[in-house]
Coordinates of C-alpha atoms in Angstrom, one line a residue:
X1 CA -24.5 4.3 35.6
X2 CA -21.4 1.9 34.6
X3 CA -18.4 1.0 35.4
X4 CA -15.4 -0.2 33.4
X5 CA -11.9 -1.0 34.0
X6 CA -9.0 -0.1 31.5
X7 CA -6.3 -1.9 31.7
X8 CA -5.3 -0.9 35.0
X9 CA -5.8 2.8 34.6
X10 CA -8.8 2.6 37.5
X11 CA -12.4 2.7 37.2
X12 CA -14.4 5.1 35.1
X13 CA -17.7 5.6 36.2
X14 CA -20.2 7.0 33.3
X15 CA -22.3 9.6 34.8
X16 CA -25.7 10.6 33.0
X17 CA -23.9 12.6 30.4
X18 CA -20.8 10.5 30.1
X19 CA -17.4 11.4 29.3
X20 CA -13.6 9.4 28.6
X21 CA -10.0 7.6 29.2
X22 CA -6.9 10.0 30.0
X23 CA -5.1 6.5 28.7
X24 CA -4.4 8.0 25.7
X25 CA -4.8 11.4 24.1
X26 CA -4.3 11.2 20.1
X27 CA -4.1 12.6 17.0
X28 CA -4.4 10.7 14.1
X29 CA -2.0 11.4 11.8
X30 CA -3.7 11.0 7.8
X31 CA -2.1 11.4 4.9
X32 CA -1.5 14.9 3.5
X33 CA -0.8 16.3 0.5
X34 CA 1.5 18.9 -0.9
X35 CA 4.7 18.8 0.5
X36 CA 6.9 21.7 1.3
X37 CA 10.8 20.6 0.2
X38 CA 13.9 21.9 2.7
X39 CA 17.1 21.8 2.1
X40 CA 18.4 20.9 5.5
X41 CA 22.3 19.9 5.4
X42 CA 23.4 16.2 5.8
X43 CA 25.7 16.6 8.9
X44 CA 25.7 18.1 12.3
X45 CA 28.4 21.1 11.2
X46 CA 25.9 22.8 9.0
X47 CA 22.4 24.7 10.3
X48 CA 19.5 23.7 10.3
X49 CA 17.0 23.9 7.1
X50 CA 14.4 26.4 6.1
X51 CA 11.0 25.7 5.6
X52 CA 8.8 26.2 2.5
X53 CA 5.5 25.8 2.5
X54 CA 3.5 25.4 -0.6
X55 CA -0.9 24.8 -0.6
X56 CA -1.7 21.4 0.1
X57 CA -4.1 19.4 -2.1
X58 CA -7.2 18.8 -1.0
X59 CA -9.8 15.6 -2.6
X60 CA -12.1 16.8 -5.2
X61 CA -15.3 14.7 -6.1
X62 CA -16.4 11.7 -4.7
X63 CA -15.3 8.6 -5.2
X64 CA -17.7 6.7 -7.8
X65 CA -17.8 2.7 -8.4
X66 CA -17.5 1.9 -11.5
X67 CA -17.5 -2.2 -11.4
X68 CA -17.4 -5.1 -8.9
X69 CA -15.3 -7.8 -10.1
X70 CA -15.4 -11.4 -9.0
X71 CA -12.3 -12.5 -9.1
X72 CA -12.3 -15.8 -7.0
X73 CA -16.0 -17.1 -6.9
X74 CA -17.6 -16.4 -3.4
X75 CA -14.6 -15.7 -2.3
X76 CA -12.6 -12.7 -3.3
X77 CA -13.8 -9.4 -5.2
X78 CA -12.3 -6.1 -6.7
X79 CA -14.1 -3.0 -7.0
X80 CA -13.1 -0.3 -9.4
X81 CA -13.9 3.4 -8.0
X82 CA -13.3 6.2 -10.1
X83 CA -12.2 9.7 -8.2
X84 CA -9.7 13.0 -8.5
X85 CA -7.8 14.9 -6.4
X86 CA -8.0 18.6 -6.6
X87 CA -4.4 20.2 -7.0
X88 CA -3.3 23.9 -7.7
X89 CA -1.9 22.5 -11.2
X90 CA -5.3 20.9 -12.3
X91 CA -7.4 17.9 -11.4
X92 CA -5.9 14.5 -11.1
X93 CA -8.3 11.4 -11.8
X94 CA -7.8 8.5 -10.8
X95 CA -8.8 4.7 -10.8
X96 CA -8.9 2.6 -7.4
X97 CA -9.2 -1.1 -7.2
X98 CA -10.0 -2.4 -3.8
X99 CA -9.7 -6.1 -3.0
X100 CA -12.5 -7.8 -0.2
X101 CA -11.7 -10.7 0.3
X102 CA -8.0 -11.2 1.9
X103 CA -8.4 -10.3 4.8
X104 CA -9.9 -13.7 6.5
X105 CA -6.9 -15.0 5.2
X106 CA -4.7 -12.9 7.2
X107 CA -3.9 -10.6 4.4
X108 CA -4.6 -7.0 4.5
X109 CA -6.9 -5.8 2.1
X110 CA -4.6 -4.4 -1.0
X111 CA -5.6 -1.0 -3.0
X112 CA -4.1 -0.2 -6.2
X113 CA -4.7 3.3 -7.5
X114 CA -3.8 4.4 -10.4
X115 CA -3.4 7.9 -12.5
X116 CA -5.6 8.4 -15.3
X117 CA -3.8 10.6 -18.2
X118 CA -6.0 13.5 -20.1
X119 CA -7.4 11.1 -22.8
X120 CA -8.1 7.8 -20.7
X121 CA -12.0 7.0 -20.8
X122 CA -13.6 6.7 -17.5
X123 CA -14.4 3.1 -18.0
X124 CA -11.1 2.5 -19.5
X125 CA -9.4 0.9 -16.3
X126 CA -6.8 -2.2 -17.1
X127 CA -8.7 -5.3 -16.4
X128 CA -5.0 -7.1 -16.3
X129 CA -4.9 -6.2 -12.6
X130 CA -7.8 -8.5 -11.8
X131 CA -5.7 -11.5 -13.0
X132 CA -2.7 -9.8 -10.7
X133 CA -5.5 -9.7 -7.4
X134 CA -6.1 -13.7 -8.2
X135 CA -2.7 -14.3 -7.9
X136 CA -2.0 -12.5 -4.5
X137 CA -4.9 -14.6 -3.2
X138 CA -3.3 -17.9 -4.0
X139 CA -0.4 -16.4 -2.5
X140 CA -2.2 -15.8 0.5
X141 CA -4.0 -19.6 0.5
X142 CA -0.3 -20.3 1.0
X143 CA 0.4 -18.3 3.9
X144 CA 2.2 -16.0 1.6
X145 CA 1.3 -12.4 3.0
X146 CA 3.0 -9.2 2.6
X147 CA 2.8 -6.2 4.8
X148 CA 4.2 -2.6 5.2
X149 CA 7.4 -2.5 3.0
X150 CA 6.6 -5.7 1.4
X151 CA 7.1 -6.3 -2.0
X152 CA 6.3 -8.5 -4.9
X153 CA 8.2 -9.6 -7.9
X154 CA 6.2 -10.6 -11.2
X155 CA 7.1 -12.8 -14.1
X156 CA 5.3 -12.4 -16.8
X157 CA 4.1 -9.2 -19.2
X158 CA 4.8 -6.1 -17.5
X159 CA 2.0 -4.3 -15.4
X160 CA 0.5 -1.6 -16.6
X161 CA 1.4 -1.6 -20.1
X162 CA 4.9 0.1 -19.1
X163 CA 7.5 -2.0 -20.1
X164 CA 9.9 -2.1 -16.3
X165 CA 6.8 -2.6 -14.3
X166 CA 7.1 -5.8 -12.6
X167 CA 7.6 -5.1 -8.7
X168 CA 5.3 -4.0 -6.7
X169 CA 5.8 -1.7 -3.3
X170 CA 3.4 -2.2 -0.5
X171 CA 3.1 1.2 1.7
X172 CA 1.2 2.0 4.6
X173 CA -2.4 2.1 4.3
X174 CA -3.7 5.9 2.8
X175 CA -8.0 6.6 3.5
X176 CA -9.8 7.8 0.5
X177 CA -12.6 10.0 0.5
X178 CA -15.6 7.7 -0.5
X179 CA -13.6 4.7 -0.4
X180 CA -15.1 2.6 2.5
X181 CA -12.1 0.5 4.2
X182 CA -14.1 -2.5 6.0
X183 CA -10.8 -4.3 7.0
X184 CA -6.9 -3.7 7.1
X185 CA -5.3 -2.9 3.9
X186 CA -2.5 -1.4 1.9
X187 CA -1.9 0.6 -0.6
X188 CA 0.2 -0.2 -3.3
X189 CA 2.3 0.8 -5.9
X190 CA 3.8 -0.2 -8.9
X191 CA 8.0 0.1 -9.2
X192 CA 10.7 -0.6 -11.8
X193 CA 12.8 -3.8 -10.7
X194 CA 15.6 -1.4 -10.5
X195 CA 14.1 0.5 -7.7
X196 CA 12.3 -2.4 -5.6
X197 CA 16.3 -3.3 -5.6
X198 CA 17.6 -0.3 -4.5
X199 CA 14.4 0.1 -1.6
X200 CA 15.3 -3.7 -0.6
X201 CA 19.5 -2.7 -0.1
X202 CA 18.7 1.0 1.2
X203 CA 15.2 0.6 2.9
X204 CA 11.6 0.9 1.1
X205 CA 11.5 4.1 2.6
X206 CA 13.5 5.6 0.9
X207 CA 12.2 4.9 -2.3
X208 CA 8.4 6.2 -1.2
X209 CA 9.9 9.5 -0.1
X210 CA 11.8 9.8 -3.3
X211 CA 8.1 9.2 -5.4
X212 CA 6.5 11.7 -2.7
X213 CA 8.8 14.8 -3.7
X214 CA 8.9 13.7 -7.0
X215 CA 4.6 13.9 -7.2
X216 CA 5.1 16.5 -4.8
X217 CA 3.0 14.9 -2.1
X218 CA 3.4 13.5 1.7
X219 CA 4.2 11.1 2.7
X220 CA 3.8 9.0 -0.4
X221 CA 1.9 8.8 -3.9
X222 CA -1.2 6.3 -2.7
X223 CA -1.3 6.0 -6.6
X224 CA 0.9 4.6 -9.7
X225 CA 2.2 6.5 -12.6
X226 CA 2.6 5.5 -15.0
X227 CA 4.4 8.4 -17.0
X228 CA 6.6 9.0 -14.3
X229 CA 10.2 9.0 -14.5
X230 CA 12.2 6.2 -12.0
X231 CA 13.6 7.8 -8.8
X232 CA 16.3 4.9 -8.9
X233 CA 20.4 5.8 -9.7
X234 CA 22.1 3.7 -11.7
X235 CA 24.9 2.2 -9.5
X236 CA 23.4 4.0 -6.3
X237 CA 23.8 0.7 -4.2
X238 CA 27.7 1.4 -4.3
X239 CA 27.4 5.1 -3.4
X240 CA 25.5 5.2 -0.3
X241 CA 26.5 5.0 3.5
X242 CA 23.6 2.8 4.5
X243 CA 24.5 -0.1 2.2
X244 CA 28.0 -0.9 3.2
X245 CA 27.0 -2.0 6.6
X246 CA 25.9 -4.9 8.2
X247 CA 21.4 -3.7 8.6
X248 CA 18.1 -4.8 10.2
X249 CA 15.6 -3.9 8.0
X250 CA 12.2 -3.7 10.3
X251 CA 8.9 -3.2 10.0
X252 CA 6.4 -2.0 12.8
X253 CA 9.2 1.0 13.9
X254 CA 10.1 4.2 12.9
X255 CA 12.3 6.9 13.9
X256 CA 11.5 11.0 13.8
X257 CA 13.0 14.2 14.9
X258 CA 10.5 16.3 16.9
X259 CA 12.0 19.7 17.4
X260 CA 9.9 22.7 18.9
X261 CA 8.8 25.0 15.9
X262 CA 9.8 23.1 13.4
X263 CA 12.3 23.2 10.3
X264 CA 11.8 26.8 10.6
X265 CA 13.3 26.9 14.3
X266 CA 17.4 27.4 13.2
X267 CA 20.2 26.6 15.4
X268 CA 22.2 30.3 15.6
X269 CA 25.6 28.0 15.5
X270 CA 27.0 25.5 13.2
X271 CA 24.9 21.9 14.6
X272 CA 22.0 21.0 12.8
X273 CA 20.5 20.2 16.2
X274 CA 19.0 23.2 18.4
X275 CA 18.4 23.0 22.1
X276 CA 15.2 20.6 22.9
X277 CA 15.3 18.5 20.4
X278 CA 14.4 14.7 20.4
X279 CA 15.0 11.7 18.1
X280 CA 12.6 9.3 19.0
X281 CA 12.4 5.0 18.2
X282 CA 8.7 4.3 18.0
X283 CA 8.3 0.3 18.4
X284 CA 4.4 -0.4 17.2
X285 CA 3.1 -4.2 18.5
X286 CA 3.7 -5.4 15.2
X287 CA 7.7 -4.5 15.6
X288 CA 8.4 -5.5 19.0
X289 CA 9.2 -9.2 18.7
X290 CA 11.7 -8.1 15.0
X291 CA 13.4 -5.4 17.1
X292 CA 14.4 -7.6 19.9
X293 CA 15.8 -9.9 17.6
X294 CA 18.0 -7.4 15.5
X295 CA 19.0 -6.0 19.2
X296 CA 20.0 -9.6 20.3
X297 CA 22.2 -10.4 17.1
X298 CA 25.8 -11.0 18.2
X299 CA 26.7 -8.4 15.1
X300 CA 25.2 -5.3 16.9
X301 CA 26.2 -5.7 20.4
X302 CA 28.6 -2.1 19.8
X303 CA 25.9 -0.9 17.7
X304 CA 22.9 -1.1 15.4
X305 CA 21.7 -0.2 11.7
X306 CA 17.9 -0.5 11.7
X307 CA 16.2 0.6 8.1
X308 CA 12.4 1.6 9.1
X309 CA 9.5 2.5 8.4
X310 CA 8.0 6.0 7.8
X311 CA 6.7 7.2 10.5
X312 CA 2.9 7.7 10.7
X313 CA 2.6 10.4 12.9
X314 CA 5.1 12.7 11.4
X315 CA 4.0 15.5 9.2
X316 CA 7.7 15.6 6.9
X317 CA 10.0 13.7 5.9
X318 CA 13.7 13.1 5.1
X319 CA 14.9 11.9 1.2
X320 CA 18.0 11.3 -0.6
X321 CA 19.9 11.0 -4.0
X322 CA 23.2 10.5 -4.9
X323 CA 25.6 13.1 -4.9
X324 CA 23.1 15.3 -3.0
X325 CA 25.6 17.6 -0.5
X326 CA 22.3 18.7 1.6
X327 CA 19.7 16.5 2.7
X328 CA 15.9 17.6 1.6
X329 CA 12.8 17.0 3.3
X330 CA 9.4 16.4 2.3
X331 CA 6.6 18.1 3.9
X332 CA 3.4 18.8 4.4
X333 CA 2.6 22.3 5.2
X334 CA -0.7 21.5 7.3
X335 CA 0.7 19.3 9.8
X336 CA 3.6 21.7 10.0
X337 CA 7.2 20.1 10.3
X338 CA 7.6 19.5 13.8
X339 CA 8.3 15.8 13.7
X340 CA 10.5 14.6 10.5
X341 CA 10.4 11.2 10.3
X342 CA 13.9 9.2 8.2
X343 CA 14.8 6.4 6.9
X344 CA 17.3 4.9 8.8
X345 CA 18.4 5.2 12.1
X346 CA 21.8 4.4 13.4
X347 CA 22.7 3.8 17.0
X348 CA 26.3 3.1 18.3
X349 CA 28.6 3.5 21.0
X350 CA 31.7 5.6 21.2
X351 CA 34.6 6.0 23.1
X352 CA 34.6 9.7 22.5
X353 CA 32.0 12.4 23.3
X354 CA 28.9 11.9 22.3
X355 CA 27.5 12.7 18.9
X356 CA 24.7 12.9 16.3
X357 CA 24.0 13.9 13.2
X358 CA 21.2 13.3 9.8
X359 CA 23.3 11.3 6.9
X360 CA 21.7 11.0 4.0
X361 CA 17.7 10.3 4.3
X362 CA 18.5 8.9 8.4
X363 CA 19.5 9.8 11.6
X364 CA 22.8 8.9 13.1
X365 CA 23.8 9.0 17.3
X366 CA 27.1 7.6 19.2
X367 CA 26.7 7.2 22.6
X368 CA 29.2 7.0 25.5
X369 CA 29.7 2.9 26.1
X370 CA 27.8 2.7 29.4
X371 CA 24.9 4.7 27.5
X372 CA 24.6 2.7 24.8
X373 CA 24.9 -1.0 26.9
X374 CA 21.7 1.1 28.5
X375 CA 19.8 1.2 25.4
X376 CA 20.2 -1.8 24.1
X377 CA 18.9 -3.1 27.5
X378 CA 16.1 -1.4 26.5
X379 CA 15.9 -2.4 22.8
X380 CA 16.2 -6.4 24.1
X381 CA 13.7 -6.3 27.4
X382 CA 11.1 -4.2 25.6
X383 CA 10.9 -1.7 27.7
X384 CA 11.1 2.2 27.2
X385 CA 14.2 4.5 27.8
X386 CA 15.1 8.4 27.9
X387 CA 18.5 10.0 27.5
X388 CA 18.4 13.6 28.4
X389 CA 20.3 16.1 25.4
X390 CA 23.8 17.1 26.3
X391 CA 25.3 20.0 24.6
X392 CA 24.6 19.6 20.7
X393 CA 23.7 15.7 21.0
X394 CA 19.5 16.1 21.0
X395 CA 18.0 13.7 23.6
X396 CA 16.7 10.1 22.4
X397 CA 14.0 8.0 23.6
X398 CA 12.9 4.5 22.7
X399 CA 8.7 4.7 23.3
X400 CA 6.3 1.9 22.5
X401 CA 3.1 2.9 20.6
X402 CA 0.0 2.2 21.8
X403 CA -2.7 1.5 18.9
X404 CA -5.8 0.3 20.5
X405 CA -7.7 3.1 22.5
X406 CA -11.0 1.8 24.3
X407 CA -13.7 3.9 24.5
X408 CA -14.8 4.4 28.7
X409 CA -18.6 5.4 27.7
X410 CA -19.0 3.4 25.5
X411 CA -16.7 0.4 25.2
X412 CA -16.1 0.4 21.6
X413 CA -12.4 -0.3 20.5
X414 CA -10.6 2.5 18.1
X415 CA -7.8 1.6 16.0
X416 CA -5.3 3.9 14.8
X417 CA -2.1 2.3 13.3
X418 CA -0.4 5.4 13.8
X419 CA -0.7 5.0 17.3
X420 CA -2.9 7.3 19.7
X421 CA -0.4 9.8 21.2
X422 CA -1.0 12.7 23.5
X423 CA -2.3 16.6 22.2
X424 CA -2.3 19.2 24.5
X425 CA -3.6 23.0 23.2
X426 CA -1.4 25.0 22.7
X427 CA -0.5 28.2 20.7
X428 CA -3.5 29.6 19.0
X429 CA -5.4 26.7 19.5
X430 CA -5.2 27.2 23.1
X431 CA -8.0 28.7 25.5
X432 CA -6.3 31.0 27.9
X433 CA -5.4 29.4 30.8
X434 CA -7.4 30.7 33.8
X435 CA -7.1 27.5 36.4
X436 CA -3.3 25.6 37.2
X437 CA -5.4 22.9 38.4
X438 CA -6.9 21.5 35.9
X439 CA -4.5 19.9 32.9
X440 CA -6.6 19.1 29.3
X441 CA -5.9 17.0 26.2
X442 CA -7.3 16.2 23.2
X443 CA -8.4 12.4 21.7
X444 CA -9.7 12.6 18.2
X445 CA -11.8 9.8 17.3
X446 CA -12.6 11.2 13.5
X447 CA -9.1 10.8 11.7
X448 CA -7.7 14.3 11.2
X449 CA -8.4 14.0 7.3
X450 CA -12.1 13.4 8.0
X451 CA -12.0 16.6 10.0
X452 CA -10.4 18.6 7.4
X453 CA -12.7 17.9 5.0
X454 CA -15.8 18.4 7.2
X455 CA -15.4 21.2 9.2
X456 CA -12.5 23.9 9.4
X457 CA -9.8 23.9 12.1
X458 CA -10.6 27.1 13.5
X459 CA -14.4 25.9 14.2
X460 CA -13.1 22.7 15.9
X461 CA -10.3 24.5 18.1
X462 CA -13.1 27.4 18.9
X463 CA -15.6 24.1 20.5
X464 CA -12.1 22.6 22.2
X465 CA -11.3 26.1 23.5
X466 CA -15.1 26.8 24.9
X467 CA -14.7 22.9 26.5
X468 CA -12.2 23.8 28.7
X469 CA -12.7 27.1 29.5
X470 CA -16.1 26.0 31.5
X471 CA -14.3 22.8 33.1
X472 CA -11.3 25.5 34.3
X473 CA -14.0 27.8 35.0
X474 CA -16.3 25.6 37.2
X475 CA -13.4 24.0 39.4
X476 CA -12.1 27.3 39.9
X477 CA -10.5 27.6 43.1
X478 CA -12.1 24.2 44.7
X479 CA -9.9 21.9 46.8
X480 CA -10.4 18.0 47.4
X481 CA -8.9 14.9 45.9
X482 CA -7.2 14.5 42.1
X483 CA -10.1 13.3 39.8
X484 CA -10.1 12.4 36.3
X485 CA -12.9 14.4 33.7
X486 CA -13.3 13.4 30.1
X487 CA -15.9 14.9 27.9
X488 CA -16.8 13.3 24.7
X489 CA -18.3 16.0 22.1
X490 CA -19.6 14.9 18.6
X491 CA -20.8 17.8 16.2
X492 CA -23.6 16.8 13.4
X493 CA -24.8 18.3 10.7
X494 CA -27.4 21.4 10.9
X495 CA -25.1 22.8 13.6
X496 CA -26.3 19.5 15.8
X497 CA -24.2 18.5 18.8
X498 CA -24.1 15.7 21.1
X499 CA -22.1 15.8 24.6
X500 CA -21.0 12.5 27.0
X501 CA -19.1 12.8 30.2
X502 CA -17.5 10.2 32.6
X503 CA -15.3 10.6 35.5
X504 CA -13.7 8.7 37.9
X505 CA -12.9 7.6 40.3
X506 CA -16.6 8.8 41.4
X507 CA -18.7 11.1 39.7
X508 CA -19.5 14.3 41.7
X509 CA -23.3 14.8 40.1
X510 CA -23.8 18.1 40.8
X511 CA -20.0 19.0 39.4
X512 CA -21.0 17.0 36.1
X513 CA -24.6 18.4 36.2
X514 CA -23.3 22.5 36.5
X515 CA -21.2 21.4 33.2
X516 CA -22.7 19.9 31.1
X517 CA -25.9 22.7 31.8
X518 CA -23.0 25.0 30.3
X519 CA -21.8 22.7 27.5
X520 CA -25.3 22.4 26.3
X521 CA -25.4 26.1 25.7
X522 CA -22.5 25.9 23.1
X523 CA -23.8 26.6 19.8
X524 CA -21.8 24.0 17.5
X525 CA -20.6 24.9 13.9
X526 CA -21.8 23.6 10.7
X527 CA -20.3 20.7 9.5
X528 CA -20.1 18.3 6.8
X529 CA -20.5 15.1 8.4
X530 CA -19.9 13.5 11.8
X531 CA -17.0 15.0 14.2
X532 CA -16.0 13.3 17.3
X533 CA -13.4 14.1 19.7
X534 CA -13.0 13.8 23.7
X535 CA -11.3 16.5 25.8
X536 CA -9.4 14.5 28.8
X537 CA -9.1 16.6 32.3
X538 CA -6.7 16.0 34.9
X539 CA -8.2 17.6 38.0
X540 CA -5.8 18.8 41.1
X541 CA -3.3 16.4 39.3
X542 CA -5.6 13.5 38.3
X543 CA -6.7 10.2 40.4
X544 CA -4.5 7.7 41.4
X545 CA -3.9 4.9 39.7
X546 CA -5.8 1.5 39.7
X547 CA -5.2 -1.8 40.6

């Protein structure tokens, strides 16, 4: 057997047929097509929006290389892949370049995909971008790098062959089917000047949720188009809330709603709010160190403007136009529209009652003075804070994302920039719950897109459900000290299966021997290709903490 330590979360101990870390539970939250749109109303005296829910799209063939490019001898190359996306208004093909070669630069790998019309050849792809790729890595030589929200300005002939194409938008990286990602990247799009202006004054956010419901997909287009129409407002800079005030635009943090239910839960009076809501400030590693800063800045010592990021593990999405009256939110009906993620978040403190309200594509909060001097506290030490709801004002929290999870059994490392947060069952994913001792949770370790497209949900939930139903079932009415359980299942193809178990802080063999005798026994769907998740068990409240 072996031991490991986790960053002071105690010592699991691998027994014969291992298991894993209640650190962190998670869910990956992919990208996910075919938004639903709401029409939710843009201040706290109106109710709360309706959900529609539209099919989402779903990948069609595989992705197919068409051509390796060198574009900087031995030391950078572009592949062209050729691939379509199955919608319920017809194919869409497309053409993906992937760069290999930034990354040991520090640059994230950068993907440009872009939409094929009805008559474009398959081999017709525009060779112009490998000139664009050479230029980004001389960029890069120079310690040049762009990120999340960056963006690039071109002289030169336009991109594309369409005439305003010369800015680029760098969004958060979007998996392909078939498209192998051996390092960081990006996906990126191309944008008219007018609306990499209007994303750099009212947030890049805002300008990928406004492509999103305009190609009708969440959270954002991974691909160009370039018949599109712009989603930029002539004179818009002048007519919005967020650009007349002093801002921190950051990168590495997000904002969301999470409400119970989702847009379909409606407050029965007036407040957009209903009771248990929470808006939440997600800081990610890469954000920490910017959002001290911005909290530090003499200018927001009575309050702060932050423009964000999207947030990754949010399944909808706020956007804006001018002259809308109600806001509108993207969606996307299979991760349900429980968390909304915006584009701005405004925090401030008030000499009045305390308020909050959505303005626009963002979320805006006024707290009392010694509330507020509390969370900024917060915002410049680092550290987490929770204000409880009061009234119609939902409750807030400031929570830092954790996006390294390290395997117990196995040591390996699992990155997930979305962050790994926690999944209980619940609802009809939910075994019946036959044992208050014993408290389970979910770590996927194959992205929720992969798991879509190789097995169905109700096949997974049945092997989760059948997991914890023998763990509840076997400590049954048992007494002794708090222990931690994980069990690791991966499912194979030909209705294969593989399970691990750990526990700490010792491993009771014959407790993990009666077990995994049972899990053996459960006969494991068919799937498409490999699916691995861990089901974490707190026992009689868990074990205590480590050194």
């Amino acid at each position: 057997m072996e031991t490991r330590r986790i960053e002071g979360q105690g010592t699991w101990i691998t027994a014969r047929r291992g298991a894993r870390s209640a650190l962190l539970a998670a869910a990956l939250a992919a990208g996910c097509a075919g938004p639903a749109n709401e029409k939710p109303p843009a201040t706290t005296s109106a109710p709360s929006p309706r959900a529609e829910a539209p099919a989402c799209r779903s990948t069609g063939s595989r992705a197919q290389m068409l051509l390796r490019e060198e574009v900087v001898p031995g030391k950078l190359s572009v592949a062209v892949y050729s691939h379509s996306l199955t919608t319920p208004e017809g194919p869409l093909r497309f053409w993906t370049y992937v760069s290999e070669g930034l990354w040991p630069l520090g640059q994230r790998e950068i993907r440009f995909s872009v939409k094929r019309e009805p008559d474009d050849a398959e081999g017709a792809f525009d060779r112009q971008l490998f000139k664009l790729y050479g230029l980004i890595y001389e960029l890069a030589e120079k310690g040049q790098l762009v990120d999340v929200h960056g963006r690039s300005q071109l002289g030169g002939p336009p991109l594309l062959g369409r005439d305003d194409f010369h800015c680029i938008i760098y969004g958060p990286p979007q998996p392909l089917e078939g498209i192998p990602a051996e390092a960081p990247f990006l996906s990126a799009v191309m944008v008219t000047c007018e609306e990499e202006d209007i994303g750099g004054q009212a947030g890049y956010a805002r300008i990928l949720a406004r492509l999103g419901a305009d190609a009708r997909y969440y959270p954002t287009p991974f691909w160009t188009d370039r018949k599109r129409s712009s989603v930029a407002r002539p004179g818009e800079a002048d007519q919005s809330l967020i650009t007349r005030a002093q801002r921190a635009h950051l990168r590495g943090v997000s904002v969301r709603l999470e409400r119970k239910g989702g847009l379909a839960n409606v407050s029965p009076t007036q407040s957009f709010f209903v009771p248990g809501d929470r808006i939440v400030l997600r800081v990610f590693p890469r954000g920490a160190d910017d959002l001290k800063e911005a909290a530090a800045a003499k200018d927001n010592e009575d309050g702060i403007v932050m423009m964000l990021e999207m947030d990754p593990g949010s399944g909808s999405g706020l956007y804006w136009y001018p002259g809308q009256t109600l806001a509108s939110a993207i969606a996307c009906p299979a991760a349900g529209t429980d968390r909304v993620t915006g584009n701005f978040l405004i925090l401030a403190s008030s000499k009045e009652v305390s308020k909050a309200g959505v303005t626009e594509d963002g979320f805006v909060m006024m707290f009392p003075v010694d509330a507020w001097k509390r969370i900024r506290e917060a915002l410049l030490s680092g550290k987490e804070i929770s204000i409880p709801e009061q009234g119609d004002m939902p409750a807030f929290a400031v929570e830092h994302v954790q996006t390294t999870y390290v395997n117990p059994i196995d040591g390996k490392r699992y990155e997930s920039e979305g962050g790994w947060e926690e999944v209980r069952p619940k609802g009809d994913g939910a075994a019946p719950k036959r044992n208050d001792q014993v408290e389970a949770s979910v770590v996927l370790l194959t992205s929720e897109k992969e798991i879509a497209e190789r097995t169905t949900v109700e096949d997974a939930v049945a092997v989760i459900k059948q997991i914890i139903t023998i763990v509840e079932a076997e400590v049954g009415v048992s007494k002794g000290p708090g222990t931690d359980l994980l069990v690791e299942c991966e499912l194979f193809p030909g209705k294969k299966k593989k399970f691990e178990m750990a526990q700490r802080p010792t491993v009771d063999e014959r407790f993990a021997r009666a077990i995994y005798d049972k899990l053996e026994k459960i006969v494991a769907p068919e799937v498409k290709g490999p699916v691995k998740f861990q089901v974490v068990f707190k026992i009689r409240g868990g074990s205590p903490p480590g050194p």
